Coordinates of C-alpha atoms (C1' of nucleotides) in Angstrom, one line a residue:
Chain Y
M1 CA 230.0 -189.4 -58.6
A2 CA 231.3 -191.4 -61.5
T3 CA 234.3 -193.7 -61.5
D4 CA 237.1 -192.7 -59.2
S5 CA 235.2 -190.3 -57.1
S6 CA 237.8 -190.4 -54.3
L7 CA 239.9 -187.9 -56.2
F8 CA 237.4 -185.2 -55.4
S9 CA 235.8 -186.3 -52.2
G10 CA 235.3 -183.4 -49.9
S11 CA 234.3 -181.0 -52.7
M12 CA 230.6 -182.0 -52.6
T13 CA 229.7 -179.4 -50.0
M14 CA 231.4 -176.6 -52.0
L15 CA 229.6 -177.6 -55.2
I16 CA 226.2 -177.7 -53.5
L17 CA 226.7 -174.3 -51.8
K18 CA 227.8 -172.8 -55.1
L19 CA 224.6 -174.0 -56.8
L20 CA 222.5 -172.5 -54.1
E21 CA 224.4 -169.2 -54.4
Q22 CA 222.7 -168.7 -57.7
K23 CA 219.2 -169.7 -56.8
D24 CA 217.1 -171.8 -54.3
M25 CA 216.9 -175.4 -55.4
Y26 CA 215.4 -178.7 -54.2
G27 CA 217.5 -181.8 -53.9
Y28 CA 216.7 -183.7 -57.1
E29 CA 217.2 -180.5 -59.0
M30 CA 220.7 -180.2 -57.6
I31 CA 221.6 -183.7 -58.7
D32 CA 220.4 -183.0 -62.3
T33 CA 222.1 -179.6 -62.4
L34 CA 225.5 -181.0 -61.2
T35 CA 225.3 -183.8 -63.8
Q36 CA 224.5 -181.4 -66.6
R37 CA 227.1 -178.7 -65.8
S38 CA 229.9 -181.2 -65.3
N39 CA 229.1 -183.1 -68.5
N40 CA 228.4 -186.2 -66.4
A41 CA 231.8 -186.0 -64.6
F42 CA 229.8 -185.7 -61.3
E43 CA 226.9 -187.9 -60.7
M44 CA 226.0 -187.2 -57.1
K45 CA 223.9 -189.9 -55.4
A46 CA 220.7 -189.2 -53.5
G47 CA 222.1 -191.2 -50.6
T48 CA 225.0 -188.7 -50.5
L49 CA 223.1 -185.5 -51.1
Y50 CA 220.2 -185.7 -48.6
P51 CA 222.2 -186.4 -45.5
L52 CA 224.6 -183.6 -46.6
L53 CA 221.8 -181.2 -47.0
H54 CA 220.4 -182.1 -43.5
S55 CA 223.8 -181.5 -41.9
L56 CA 224.2 -178.1 -43.7
V57 CA 220.9 -177.0 -42.3
Q58 CA 222.0 -178.0 -38.9
K59 CA 225.2 -176.0 -39.3
K60 CA 223.0 -172.9 -40.3
C61 CA 224.6 -172.9 -43.8
L62 CA 221.2 -173.5 -45.4
E63 CA 217.6 -172.8 -44.6
V64 CA 214.8 -175.1 -45.9
Y65 CA 211.2 -174.4 -46.9
Q66 CA 208.6 -176.8 -48.3
D67 CA 206.6 -176.3 -51.5
D68 CA 203.7 -178.7 -52.3
A69 CA 202.2 -176.5 -55.0
S70 CA 202.9 -179.0 -57.8
G71 CA 201.4 -181.9 -55.8
K72 CA 204.9 -183.3 -55.2
M73 CA 206.7 -182.6 -52.0
R74 CA 209.7 -180.4 -52.7
K75 CA 212.1 -179.0 -50.1
Y76 CA 213.8 -175.9 -51.3
Y77 CA 217.1 -174.9 -49.8
H78 CA 218.3 -171.4 -49.4
L79 CA 221.9 -170.2 -48.8
T80 CA 222.4 -168.2 -45.6
A81 CA 225.1 -165.7 -44.8
V82 CA 227.0 -168.4 -42.9
G83 CA 226.8 -170.7 -45.9
Q84 CA 228.1 -167.9 -48.1
K85 CA 231.1 -167.5 -45.8
I86 CA 231.8 -171.2 -45.8
L87 CA 231.5 -171.3 -49.6
K88 CA 234.0 -168.5 -50.0
E89 CA 236.5 -170.2 -47.7
K90 CA 236.1 -173.6 -49.4
T91 CA 236.5 -172.0 -52.9
Q92 CA 239.7 -170.2 -51.9
T93 CA 241.1 -173.4 -50.4
W94 CA 240.2 -175.3 -53.5
H95 CA 242.0 -172.9 -55.8
E96 CA 245.0 -173.0 -53.5
Y97 CA 245.2 -176.8 -53.5
S98 CA 244.5 -177.0 -57.2
K99 CA 247.4 -174.8 -58.0
A100 CA 249.6 -176.9 -55.7
V101 CA 248.6 -180.1 -57.5
V102 CA 249.3 -178.6 -60.8
R103 CA 252.8 -177.5 -59.6
I104 CA 253.4 -181.2 -58.9
I105 CA 251.7 -183.1 -61.7
G106 CA 252.2 -180.4 -64.3
G107 CA 249.9 -179.6 -67.2
E108 CA 247.2 -176.9 -67.0
C109 CA 247.1 -174.1 -64.5
Y110 CA 244.3 -172.4 -62.8
G111 CA 244.0 -168.7 -62.6
N112 CA 243.6 -166.6 -59.4
Chain E
M1 CA 248.0 -182.3 -45.3
A2 CA 247.3 -178.8 -44.0
T3 CA 243.9 -177.5 -42.9
D4 CA 240.9 -178.8 -44.9
S5 CA 242.6 -181.8 -46.4
S6 CA 239.3 -183.3 -47.3
L7 CA 239.0 -181.2 -50.4
F8 CA 241.6 -183.2 -52.0
S9 CA 241.5 -186.6 -50.4
G10 CA 242.2 -189.3 -52.9
S11 CA 244.9 -187.3 -54.7
M12 CA 247.7 -188.6 -52.5
T13 CA 248.4 -191.7 -54.5
M14 CA 248.6 -189.6 -57.7
L15 CA 251.0 -187.2 -56.2
I16 CA 253.3 -190.0 -54.9
L17 CA 253.3 -191.8 -58.2
K18 CA 254.1 -188.5 -60.0
L19 CA 257.2 -187.9 -57.8
L20 CA 258.5 -191.4 -58.4
E21 CA 258.0 -191.0 -62.2
Q22 CA 260.9 -188.5 -62.0
K23 CA 263.2 -190.5 -59.8
D24 CA 263.4 -193.2 -57.1
M25 CA 262.8 -191.8 -53.7
Y26 CA 262.5 -192.9 -50.1
G27 CA 259.6 -192.1 -47.9
Y28 CA 260.9 -189.2 -45.9
E29 CA 262.2 -187.6 -49.1
M30 CA 258.7 -187.7 -50.6
I31 CA 257.2 -185.9 -47.7
D32 CA 259.8 -183.1 -47.9
T33 CA 259.6 -182.8 -51.7
L34 CA 255.8 -182.6 -51.6
T35 CA 255.9 -179.9 -48.9
Q36 CA 258.5 -177.9 -50.8
R37 CA 256.9 -178.1 -54.3
S38 CA 253.4 -177.3 -53.0
N39 CA 254.7 -174.3 -50.9
N40 CA 253.4 -176.0 -47.7
A41 CA 249.9 -176.6 -49.1
F42 CA 250.5 -180.3 -48.7
E43 CA 252.0 -181.7 -45.5
M44 CA 251.7 -185.4 -45.9
K45 CA 251.9 -187.2 -42.7
A46 CA 254.2 -190.2 -42.2
G47 CA 251.2 -192.2 -40.8
T48 CA 249.5 -191.6 -44.2
L49 CA 252.5 -192.2 -46.5
Y50 CA 254.0 -195.5 -45.3
P51 CA 250.8 -197.5 -45.3
L52 CA 250.0 -196.1 -48.8
L53 CA 253.5 -197.1 -50.1
H54 CA 253.0 -200.6 -48.7
S55 CA 249.7 -200.9 -50.5
L56 CA 251.1 -199.6 -53.7
V57 CA 253.9 -202.2 -53.6
Q58 CA 251.3 -204.9 -53.0
K59 CA 249.4 -203.6 -56.1
K60 CA 252.6 -203.9 -58.1
C61 CA 252.6 -200.1 -58.7
L62 CA 255.9 -199.8 -57.0
E63 CA 259.0 -201.9 -56.3
V64 CA 261.1 -201.4 -53.2
Y65 CA 264.8 -201.8 -52.5
Q66 CA 266.8 -201.0 -49.4
D67 CA 269.9 -198.9 -49.0
D68 CA 271.9 -198.8 -45.8
A69 CA 275.0 -197.2 -47.2
S70 CA 274.6 -193.9 -45.3
G71 CA 274.1 -195.8 -42.0
K72 CA 270.4 -195.0 -42.0
M73 CA 267.9 -197.4 -43.3
R74 CA 266.4 -196.0 -46.5
K75 CA 263.8 -197.8 -48.6
Y76 CA 263.8 -196.6 -52.1
Y77 CA 260.7 -196.9 -54.2
H78 CA 260.7 -197.4 -58.0
L79 CA 257.7 -196.8 -60.3
T80 CA 256.7 -199.9 -62.3
A81 CA 254.9 -200.1 -65.6
V82 CA 251.7 -200.8 -63.8
G83 CA 252.3 -197.7 -61.6
Q84 CA 252.9 -195.6 -64.7
K85 CA 249.6 -196.7 -66.2
I86 CA 247.7 -195.9 -62.9
L87 CA 249.4 -192.6 -62.7
K88 CA 248.3 -191.7 -66.3
E89 CA 244.7 -192.7 -65.5
K90 CA 244.6 -190.8 -62.3
T91 CA 246.1 -187.7 -63.8
Q92 CA 243.6 -187.8 -66.7
T93 CA 240.7 -188.2 -64.2
W94 CA 242.0 -185.3 -62.1
H95 CA 242.1 -182.9 -65.0
E96 CA 238.7 -184.0 -66.1
Y97 CA 237.2 -183.4 -62.6
S98 CA 239.1 -180.3 -62.1
K99 CA 237.7 -178.8 -65.2
A100 CA 234.2 -179.8 -64.2
V101 CA 234.7 -178.1 -60.8
V102 CA 235.8 -175.0 -62.5
R103 CA 232.8 -175.0 -64.7
I104 CA 230.6 -175.0 -61.6
I105 CA 232.5 -172.8 -59.2
G106 CA 234.0 -170.5 -61.8
G107 CA 237.5 -169.0 -62.1
E108 CA 239.8 -169.4 -65.0
C109 CA 241.1 -172.6 -66.6
Y110 CA 244.0 -172.6 -69.0
G111 CA 244.7 -175.2 -71.6
N112 CA 242.9 -178.4 -72.5
Chain A
dT1 C1' 192.5 -199.2 -64.7
dT2 C1' 196.2 -201.0 -63.3
dG3 C1' 200.9 -201.6 -63.6
dA4 C1' 205.3 -199.8 -64.4
dC5 C1' 208.3 -196.1 -64.1
dA6 C1' 210.0 -191.4 -63.0
dA7 C1' 210.2 -187.9 -59.5
dG8 C1' 211.3 -186.8 -54.8
dT9 C1' 213.0 -187.5 -50.2
dA10 C1' 215.0 -190.5 -46.5
dT11 C1' 218.0 -193.7 -43.7
dA12 C1' 221.0 -197.7 -42.4
dG13 C1' 225.3 -199.8 -43.1
dG14 C1' 229.7 -200.3 -45.2
dT15 C1' 234.2 -198.9 -47.4
dT16 C1' 237.9 -195.9 -48.1
dG17 C1' 241.2 -192.3 -47.2
dC18 C1' 243.4 -189.8 -44.2
dC19 C1' 244.6 -188.4 -39.5
dT20 C1' 246.6 -188.8 -34.6
dA21 C1' 249.2 -191.1 -31.5
dT22 C1' 252.6 -194.0 -30.6
dA23 C1' 256.7 -196.9 -31.2
dT24 C1' 261.4 -198.0 -32.7
dA25 C1' 266.3 -197.1 -34.1
dT26 C1' 270.2 -194.4 -35.6
dA27 C1' 272.7 -189.8 -36.9
dA28 C1' 273.5 -185.2 -35.8
dT29 C1' 273.5 -181.5 -32.8
dT30 C1' 274.0 -179.0 -28.4
Chain F
dA1 C1' 274.8 -186.9 -22.1
dA2 C1' 270.6 -185.3 -23.8
dT3 C1' 267.9 -183.7 -27.2
dT4 C1' 266.5 -183.2 -31.9
dA5 C1' 266.2 -184.7 -36.7
dT6 C1' 266.0 -188.6 -39.8
dA7 C1' 263.6 -192.7 -41.1
dT8 C1' 260.2 -196.3 -41.0
dA9 C1' 256.1 -198.6 -39.0
dT10 C1' 251.4 -199.7 -37.0
dA11 C1' 246.9 -199.3 -34.4
dG12 C1' 242.8 -196.9 -33.8
dG13 C1' 239.6 -193.5 -35.2
dC14 C1' 236.8 -190.1 -37.9
dA15 C1' 234.7 -188.2 -41.9
dA16 C1' 233.0 -188.5 -46.5
dC17 C1' 231.0 -190.9 -49.8
dC18 C1' 228.7 -195.1 -51.7
dT19 C1' 225.2 -199.0 -52.1
dA20 C1' 221.0 -200.7 -51.0
dT21 C1' 216.7 -200.0 -49.6
dA22 C1' 212.4 -197.8 -48.4
dC23 C1' 208.4 -194.9 -49.0
dT24 C1' 205.1 -191.7 -51.5
dT25 C1' 203.0 -189.4 -55.4
dG26 C1' 202.4 -188.3 -60.4
dT27 C1' 202.5 -189.9 -65.2
dC28 C1' 202.0 -192.6 -69.1
dA29 C1' 201.3 -196.8 -71.6
dA30 C1' 199.1 -201.3 -72.2

DNA sequence: TTGACAAGTATAGGTTGCCTATATATAATT
DNA sequence: AATTATATATAGGCAACCTATACTTGTCAA
């Protein structure tokens, strides 16, 4: 991530799971998608992503399958029911904390 | 902090500086104030706070003075100009990242 | 046609941020 | 008198993320 990433450390898992809720993706694709959708606010590093993906597979949050059709090795990740549950929990927690931060630092407020 | 604190690690400094922008406080007072204003979402631990305060003093973000009037030792912390600048930067970054997260995970976002 | 670069995945090692556990001392409560 | 709340402090540890590096294959320009 860019600049002062520490402000949002811990949210990486949530963001990855959210991307995979919409469609199966391979690692490099996730990095690009995150960068685009966040307008460069997030620049996830490969060295952060791949170990994270491996651990999420181990925790049964993701399933992986390989596709070499294009000649390049691509490992696609698919969100499981377990992963979906974790995503829901993390998202809820995020909104809760986000609202609490806003109550303290003021400014904009997040719905629901 | 409560439960899955990792989602917001890195925001502690910002929150502390924000409290001290409003008035000088001593450590224990900050913990209570944070707990109250966040409706128990944040439960900062003493073992987290005091080392953080010491490091902020070292970075010239805070100044400290002691008050033993009440019989109890209380170290009051005061926000410096440097601290104010850091607070402004962290707050800006937080809003930026927060908006980026909302763009990815969805939910409403009010104001800038 | 080969040399450089982008795409794609992977791991080791280090830093940071926060936590738990523990320690100390005094005031208030019981 | 004993316990609890107030108040500050430090050591040790874990988890999350980063940097640096490594490897392979495809593409494009010189």
